[in-house]
Amino acid sequence: MSFLTDLQKRFSKRDVVMQLIIINVVVFLLVNVYLLIVNSLTAYGPVLQLMGSSSVWGLLEKPWSIITHQFTHENLGHIFFNMLVLYSMGTLLVRMIGQRSILPLYLMGGITGFLFFLFSYNFIPRFMEDAPAEVLGASAAIMAITFAAATYAPRMEVFLFGAFKVELRWIAFALLVLDIVSIRTGVNSGGSIAHMGGAAFGYFYASQLLKGKNMLRWLERFFDKVKSLFEKRKMKVTVNHARPKTDEQFNLDKKARQKKVDIILDKISRSGYDALNKEEKEFLFKHSQK
């Protein structure tokens, strides 16, 4: 029970990256526990086919698969690598843009990758003959997060494998090259096409965000409304002796905070995250939680 309690506490915290990881791991465990119970190798295929699809007709029969495929993985290696990248890149992106956009970006990146795959394997002759049974995995969604981070702060440096200092833009470029080679050689071409769809969405989203346009605001507001329906509203009586701010003062303070954030992000883009002092890091982290 202590493990379940700890899991519930972690999930209830406002850490959307950890929540996504927990959902992916729980789905993976549930699928494998079910297969262990039925003790049948023949059940493996049907279970995975229920969660994903690879054709237009399959999507029409299982419309939920456009979402469920993003949380379903075939084996331990598949989910381990995906969750490792999700944690590292997702945490970086939270520092840049905050928690609120991560889930919408994850879902829309996965959906875009799915549609890229669907179009390629149902309408392009070269791929139609080799279409796999279904599309599964969070890779396209994670590529969206990775490319969004690399587009938003391309010169931010991270330690690759804990040893090599590399700018985000070069990591994104290397992943893109690997997917292009994979498509050309026919090694997991379907997955690589989906990856490129997710990458394209992440790049476009971040490039628009840098221009002051949030193309996922509608989805953020939708999730805010859904969240409010499930939250337990508790009546709290608070006494505030401070003089309330006027609308004008509130807007001025908000502009000042945003200006400081822009200056810090510009510094990250030029010199990397490690160039920030302690105060700047704390301010950026505090602002990302809002």
CSV table of C-alpha atoms in Angstrom, one decimal:
chain,number,residue,atom,x,y,z
A,1,MET,CA,0.0,0.0,0.0
A,2,SER,CA,2.9,2.4,0.7
A,3,PHE,CA,4.0,2.1,-2.9
A,4,LEU,CA,0.5,2.9,-4.2
A,5,THR,CA,0.3,5.8,-1.8
A,6,ASP,CA,3.6,7.2,-2.9
A,7,LEU,CA,2.6,6.8,-6.6
A,8,GLN,CA,-0.7,8.6,-5.9
A,9,LYS,CA,1.1,11.5,-4.2
A,10,ARG,CA,3.5,11.8,-7.1
A,11,PHE,CA,0.7,11.8,-9.6
A,12,SER,CA,-1.3,14.4,-7.7
A,13,LYS,CA,1.6,16.9,-7.8
A,14,ARG,CA,1.6,19.4,-10.6
A,15,ASP,CA,4.4,17.7,-12.4
A,16,VAL,CA,2.9,16.8,-15.8
A,17,VAL,CA,6.1,15.1,-17.1
A,18,MET,CA,6.1,12.7,-14.2
A,19,GLN,CA,2.3,12.2,-14.7
A,20,LEU,CA,2.9,11.2,-18.3
A,21,ILE,CA,5.6,8.8,-17.4
A,22,ILE,CA,3.4,7.2,-14.7
A,23,ILE,CA,0.5,6.7,-17.2
A,24,ASN,CA,2.8,5.1,-19.7
A,25,VAL,CA,4.4,2.8,-17.2
A,26,VAL,CA,1.0,1.8,-15.7
A,27,VAL,CA,-0.4,1.0,-19.1
A,28,PHE,CA,2.7,-1.1,-19.9
A,29,LEU,CA,2.3,-3.0,-16.6
A,30,LEU,CA,-1.4,-3.6,-17.0
A,31,VAL,CA,-1.0,-5.0,-20.5
A,32,ASN,CA,1.8,-7.3,-19.3
A,33,VAL,CA,-0.1,-8.4,-16.2
A,34,TYR,CA,-3.1,-9.3,-18.3
A,35,LEU,CA,-1.0,-11.3,-20.6
A,36,LEU,CA,0.6,-13.1,-17.6
A,37,ILE,CA,-2.9,-13.9,-16.3
A,38,VAL,CA,-4.3,-15.3,-19.5
A,39,ASN,CA,-0.9,-17.1,-20.1
A,40,SER,CA,-1.3,-17.0,-23.8
A,41,LEU,CA,1.1,-15.8,-26.5
A,42,THR,CA,-1.7,-15.5,-28.9
A,43,ALA,CA,-3.3,-12.8,-26.8
A,44,TYR,CA,-0.3,-10.4,-27.3
A,45,GLY,CA,-1.3,-9.3,-30.8
A,46,PRO,CA,-5.0,-8.6,-30.2
A,47,VAL,CA,-4.2,-6.5,-27.0
A,48,LEU,CA,-1.8,-4.3,-28.9
A,49,GLN,CA,-4.1,-4.0,-31.9
A,50,LEU,CA,-6.8,-2.8,-29.6
A,51,MET,CA,-4.6,0.2,-28.6
A,52,GLY,CA,-3.3,1.2,-32.0
A,53,SER,CA,-4.1,1.0,-35.7
A,54,SER,CA,-2.3,1.6,-39.0
A,55,SER,CA,-5.1,2.2,-41.5
A,56,VAL,CA,-8.0,4.6,-42.1
A,57,TRP,CA,-10.5,1.8,-41.5
A,58,GLY,CA,-8.7,0.8,-38.4
A,59,LEU,CA,-8.9,4.3,-37.1
A,60,LEU,CA,-12.7,4.5,-37.9
A,61,GLU,CA,-13.2,1.2,-36.0
A,62,LYS,CA,-11.1,2.2,-33.1
A,63,PRO,CA,-11.2,6.1,-32.9
A,64,TRP,CA,-9.6,5.9,-29.4
A,65,SER,CA,-6.4,4.5,-30.9
A,66,ILE,CA,-5.3,8.0,-32.0
A,67,ILE,CA,-4.8,8.7,-28.3
A,68,THR,CA,-4.2,5.2,-26.7
A,69,HIS,CA,-1.3,4.3,-29.1
A,70,GLN,CA,0.7,7.2,-27.5
A,71,PHE,CA,0.7,5.4,-24.1
A,72,THR,CA,1.3,1.8,-25.3
A,73,HIS,CA,4.7,0.2,-25.7
A,74,GLU,CA,5.7,-3.2,-27.1
A,75,ASN,CA,8.6,-4.1,-24.9
A,76,LEU,CA,10.8,-3.0,-21.9
A,77,GLY,CA,13.5,-1.5,-24.1
A,78,HIS,CA,10.9,0.5,-26.0
A,79,ILE,CA,9.3,2.1,-23.0
A,80,PHE,CA,12.6,2.6,-21.1
A,81,PHE,CA,14.3,4.7,-23.8
A,82,ASN,CA,11.1,6.7,-24.5
A,83,MET,CA,10.6,7.5,-20.8
A,84,LEU,CA,14.2,8.5,-20.3
A,85,VAL,CA,14.0,11.0,-23.2
A,86,LEU,CA,10.6,12.2,-22.0
A,87,TYR,CA,11.9,12.9,-18.6
A,88,SER,CA,15.1,14.8,-19.7
A,89,MET,CA,13.5,16.8,-22.6
A,90,GLY,CA,10.2,17.3,-20.8
A,91,THR,CA,11.9,18.7,-17.7
A,92,LEU,CA,13.9,21.1,-19.9
A,93,LEU,CA,10.9,22.3,-21.7
A,94,VAL,CA,8.9,22.9,-18.5
A,95,ARG,CA,11.7,25.3,-17.4
A,96,MET,CA,11.2,27.2,-20.6
A,97,ILE,CA,7.4,27.4,-21.1
A,98,GLY,CA,5.9,26.1,-17.9
A,99,GLN,CA,3.7,23.0,-17.1
A,100,ARG,CA,0.5,24.0,-18.8
A,101,SER,CA,1.5,23.3,-22.4
A,102,ILE,CA,3.3,20.0,-22.0
A,103,LEU,CA,0.2,17.7,-22.1
A,104,PRO,CA,-1.4,19.5,-25.1
A,105,LEU,CA,2.0,19.4,-26.9
A,106,TYR,CA,2.5,15.7,-26.1
A,107,LEU,CA,-1.0,14.7,-27.4
A,108,MET,CA,-0.9,16.9,-30.6
A,109,GLY,CA,2.6,15.8,-31.4
A,110,GLY,CA,1.5,12.2,-31.1
A,111,ILE,CA,-1.6,12.8,-33.2
A,112,THR,CA,0.4,14.6,-35.9
A,113,GLY,CA,2.9,11.7,-36.1
A,114,PHE,CA,0.1,9.2,-36.3
A,115,LEU,CA,-1.5,11.2,-39.2
A,116,PHE,CA,1.9,11.3,-41.0
A,117,PHE,CA,2.2,7.6,-40.7
A,118,LEU,CA,-1.5,7.0,-41.7
A,119,PHE,CA,-1.1,9.1,-44.9
A,120,SER,CA,2.3,7.5,-45.9
A,121,TYR,CA,1.2,3.9,-45.4
A,122,ASN,CA,-2.2,4.3,-46.9
A,123,PHE,CA,-1.6,6.6,-49.9
A,124,ILE,CA,2.1,6.3,-50.9
A,125,PRO,CA,2.8,3.2,-52.9
A,126,ARG,CA,6.3,2.7,-51.7
A,127,PHE,CA,5.1,2.2,-48.1
A,128,MET,CA,1.6,0.6,-48.6
A,129,GLU,CA,3.0,-2.9,-49.1
A,130,ASP,CA,5.0,-2.9,-45.9
A,131,ALA,CA,2.4,-1.4,-43.5
A,132,PRO,CA,2.8,-2.8,-39.9
A,133,ALA,CA,-0.1,-4.1,-37.9
A,134,GLU,CA,-0.4,-1.0,-35.8
A,135,VAL,CA,1.3,2.2,-34.6
A,136,LEU,CA,2.4,2.1,-31.0
A,137,GLY,CA,4.6,4.2,-28.7
A,138,ALA,CA,5.1,7.7,-27.4
A,139,SER,CA,8.1,8.4,-29.7
A,140,ALA,CA,6.3,11.0,-31.9
A,141,ALA,CA,4.9,12.8,-28.9
A,142,ILE,CA,8.4,12.9,-27.3
A,143,MET,CA,9.9,14.1,-30.6
A,144,ALA,CA,7.4,17.0,-30.5
A,145,ILE,CA,8.7,17.9,-27.0
A,146,THR,CA,12.3,17.5,-28.0
A,147,PHE,CA,12.1,19.7,-31.1
A,148,ALA,CA,10.0,22.3,-29.3
A,149,ALA,CA,12.8,22.6,-26.7
A,150,ALA,CA,15.5,22.7,-29.4
A,151,THR,CA,13.6,25.4,-31.3
A,152,TYR,CA,12.8,27.5,-28.3
A,153,ALA,CA,16.4,27.5,-26.9
A,154,PRO,CA,18.6,26.0,-29.7
A,155,ARG,CA,21.9,26.9,-28.0
A,156,MET,CA,21.0,25.5,-24.6
A,157,GLU,CA,23.7,23.0,-23.6
A,158,VAL,CA,22.9,19.6,-22.0
A,159,PHE,CA,25.1,16.8,-20.9
A,160,LEU,CA,24.6,13.9,-23.3
A,161,PHE,CA,25.0,10.5,-21.5
A,162,GLY,CA,26.3,12.6,-18.5
A,163,ALA,CA,29.6,13.2,-20.2
A,164,PHE,CA,29.4,15.3,-23.4
A,165,LYS,CA,28.2,18.9,-23.5
A,166,VAL,CA,25.9,19.3,-26.6
A,167,GLU,CA,23.6,22.1,-27.7
A,168,LEU,CA,19.9,21.1,-28.1
A,169,ARG,CA,19.9,22.0,-31.8
A,170,TRP,CA,22.5,19.3,-32.6
A,171,ILE,CA,20.6,16.7,-30.7
A,172,ALA,CA,17.5,17.4,-32.7
A,173,PHE,CA,19.5,17.4,-35.9
A,174,ALA,CA,21.1,14.0,-35.1
A,175,LEU,CA,17.6,12.5,-34.4
A,176,LEU,CA,16.3,13.9,-37.6
A,177,VAL,CA,19.2,12.4,-39.6
A,178,LEU,CA,18.7,9.0,-38.0
A,179,ASP,CA,15.0,9.0,-38.9
A,180,ILE,CA,15.8,10.0,-42.5
A,181,VAL,CA,18.3,7.2,-42.8
A,182,SER,CA,15.8,4.8,-41.2
A,183,ILE,CA,13.1,5.6,-43.7
A,184,ARG,CA,15.6,5.2,-46.6
A,185,THR,CA,16.9,1.8,-45.4
A,186,GLY,CA,13.5,0.5,-44.5
A,187,VAL,CA,14.4,-0.1,-40.8
A,188,ASN,CA,11.4,0.9,-38.8
A,189,SER,CA,10.3,3.3,-41.5
A,190,GLY,CA,6.8,3.6,-40.1
A,191,GLY,CA,8.1,4.7,-36.7
A,192,SER,CA,10.5,7.2,-38.3
A,193,ILE,CA,7.8,8.8,-40.4
A,194,ALA,CA,5.7,9.2,-37.2
A,195,HIS,CA,8.7,10.7,-35.5
A,196,MET,CA,9.1,13.3,-38.2
A,197,GLY,CA,5.5,14.2,-37.9
A,198,GLY,CA,5.9,14.8,-34.2
A,199,ALA,CA,9.2,16.7,-34.8
A,200,ALA,CA,7.5,19.0,-37.4
A,201,PHE,CA,4.7,19.8,-35.0
A,202,GLY,CA,7.1,20.6,-32.1
A,203,TYR,CA,9.2,22.9,-34.3
A,204,PHE,CA,6.1,24.7,-35.7
A,205,TYR,CA,4.6,25.1,-32.2
A,206,ALA,CA,7.8,26.5,-30.6
A,207,SER,CA,8.5,28.8,-33.6
A,208,GLN,CA,5.0,30.3,-33.3
A,209,LEU,CA,5.4,30.6,-29.5
A,210,LEU,CA,8.6,32.7,-30.0
A,211,LYS,CA,6.4,35.0,-32.1
A,212,GLY,CA,4.0,35.3,-29.2
A,213,LYS,CA,1.4,33.0,-30.7
A,214,ASN,CA,0.3,30.0,-28.6
A,215,MET,CA,-1.5,27.6,-31.1
A,216,LEU,CA,-2.3,25.2,-28.2
A,217,ARG,CA,-4.1,27.7,-26.0
A,218,TRP,CA,-7.5,26.3,-26.9
A,219,LEU,CA,-6.5,22.8,-25.7
A,220,GLU,CA,-4.9,24.3,-22.6
A,221,ARG,CA,-8.2,26.0,-21.7
A,222,PHE,CA,-10.1,22.7,-22.4
A,223,PHE,CA,-7.9,20.8,-19.9
A,224,ASP,CA,-8.3,23.6,-17.4
A,225,LYS,CA,-12.1,23.2,-17.6
A,226,VAL,CA,-11.9,19.4,-17.3
A,227,LYS,CA,-9.5,19.7,-14.3
A,228,SER,CA,-11.9,22.1,-12.6
A,229,LEU,CA,-14.7,19.6,-12.9
A,230,PHE,CA,-12.8,16.9,-11.0
A,231,GLU,CA,-11.1,19.1,-8.4
A,232,LYS,CA,-12.7,19.1,-4.9
A,233,ARG,CA,-13.6,22.7,-4.1
A,234,LYS,CA,-12.9,23.5,-0.5
A,235,MET,CA,-14.1,26.7,1.1
A,236,LYS,CA,-11.2,28.6,2.6
A,237,VAL,CA,-11.6,31.7,4.6
A,238,THR,CA,-8.6,34.0,4.2
A,239,VAL,CA,-7.9,37.4,5.7
A,240,ASN,CA,-6.0,39.8,3.6
A,241,HIS,CA,-4.9,43.0,5.2
A,242,ALA,CA,-2.9,44.1,2.2
A,243,ARG,CA,-4.3,46.7,0.0
A,244,PRO,CA,-5.5,45.0,-3.2
A,245,LYS,CA,-3.7,45.9,-6.4
A,246,THR,CA,-5.4,47.9,-9.1
A,247,ASP,CA,-5.8,46.4,-12.6
A,248,GLU,CA,-3.2,48.9,-13.8
A,249,GLN,CA,-0.6,47.9,-11.2
A,250,PHE,CA,-1.4,44.2,-11.8
A,251,ASN,CA,-0.7,44.6,-15.5
A,252,LEU,CA,2.5,46.5,-14.9
A,253,ASP,CA,3.8,43.8,-12.5
A,254,LYS,CA,2.9,41.1,-15.1
A,255,LYS,CA,4.7,42.9,-17.9
A,256,ALA,CA,7.8,43.4,-15.6
A,257,ARG,CA,7.8,39.7,-14.8
A,258,GLN,CA,7.5,38.7,-18.4
A,259,LYS,CA,10.3,41.1,-19.5
A,260,LYS,CA,12.6,39.5,-16.9
A,261,VAL,CA,11.7,36.0,-18.2
A,262,ASP,CA,12.4,37.1,-21.8
A,263,ILE,CA,15.8,38.4,-20.7
A,264,ILE,CA,16.6,35.1,-19.0
A,265,LEU,CA,15.5,33.0,-22.0
A,266,ASP,CA,17.6,35.2,-24.3
A,267,LYS,CA,20.6,34.5,-22.0
A,268,ILE,CA,19.9,30.8,-22.2
A,269,SER,CA,19.7,30.9,-25.9
A,270,ARG,CA,23.1,32.8,-26.1
A,271,SER,CA,25.1,31.1,-23.4
A,272,GLY,CA,23.2,28.0,-22.2
A,273,TYR,CA,21.2,27.2,-19.0
A,274,ASP,CA,24.4,26.9,-16.9
A,275,ALA,CA,25.2,30.5,-17.5
A,276,LEU,CA,22.3,31.6,-15.2
A,277,ASN,CA,23.0,32.6,-11.7
A,278,LYS,CA,21.0,31.1,-8.7
A,279,GLU,CA,18.5,33.9,-8.6
A,280,GLU,CA,17.7,33.7,-12.3
A,281,LYS,CA,17.3,29.9,-12.1
A,282,GLU,CA,14.9,30.2,-9.1
A,283,PHE,CA,12.9,33.0,-10.8
A,284,LEU,CA,12.6,31.0,-14.0
A,285,PHE,CA,11.6,27.8,-12.1
A,286,LYS,CA,9.0,29.8,-10.1
A,287,HIS,CA,7.6,31.4,-13.2
A,288,SER,CA,7.3,28.0,-15.0
A,289,GLN,CA,5.0,26.7,-12.3
A,290,LYS,CA,2.3,29.3,-13.1
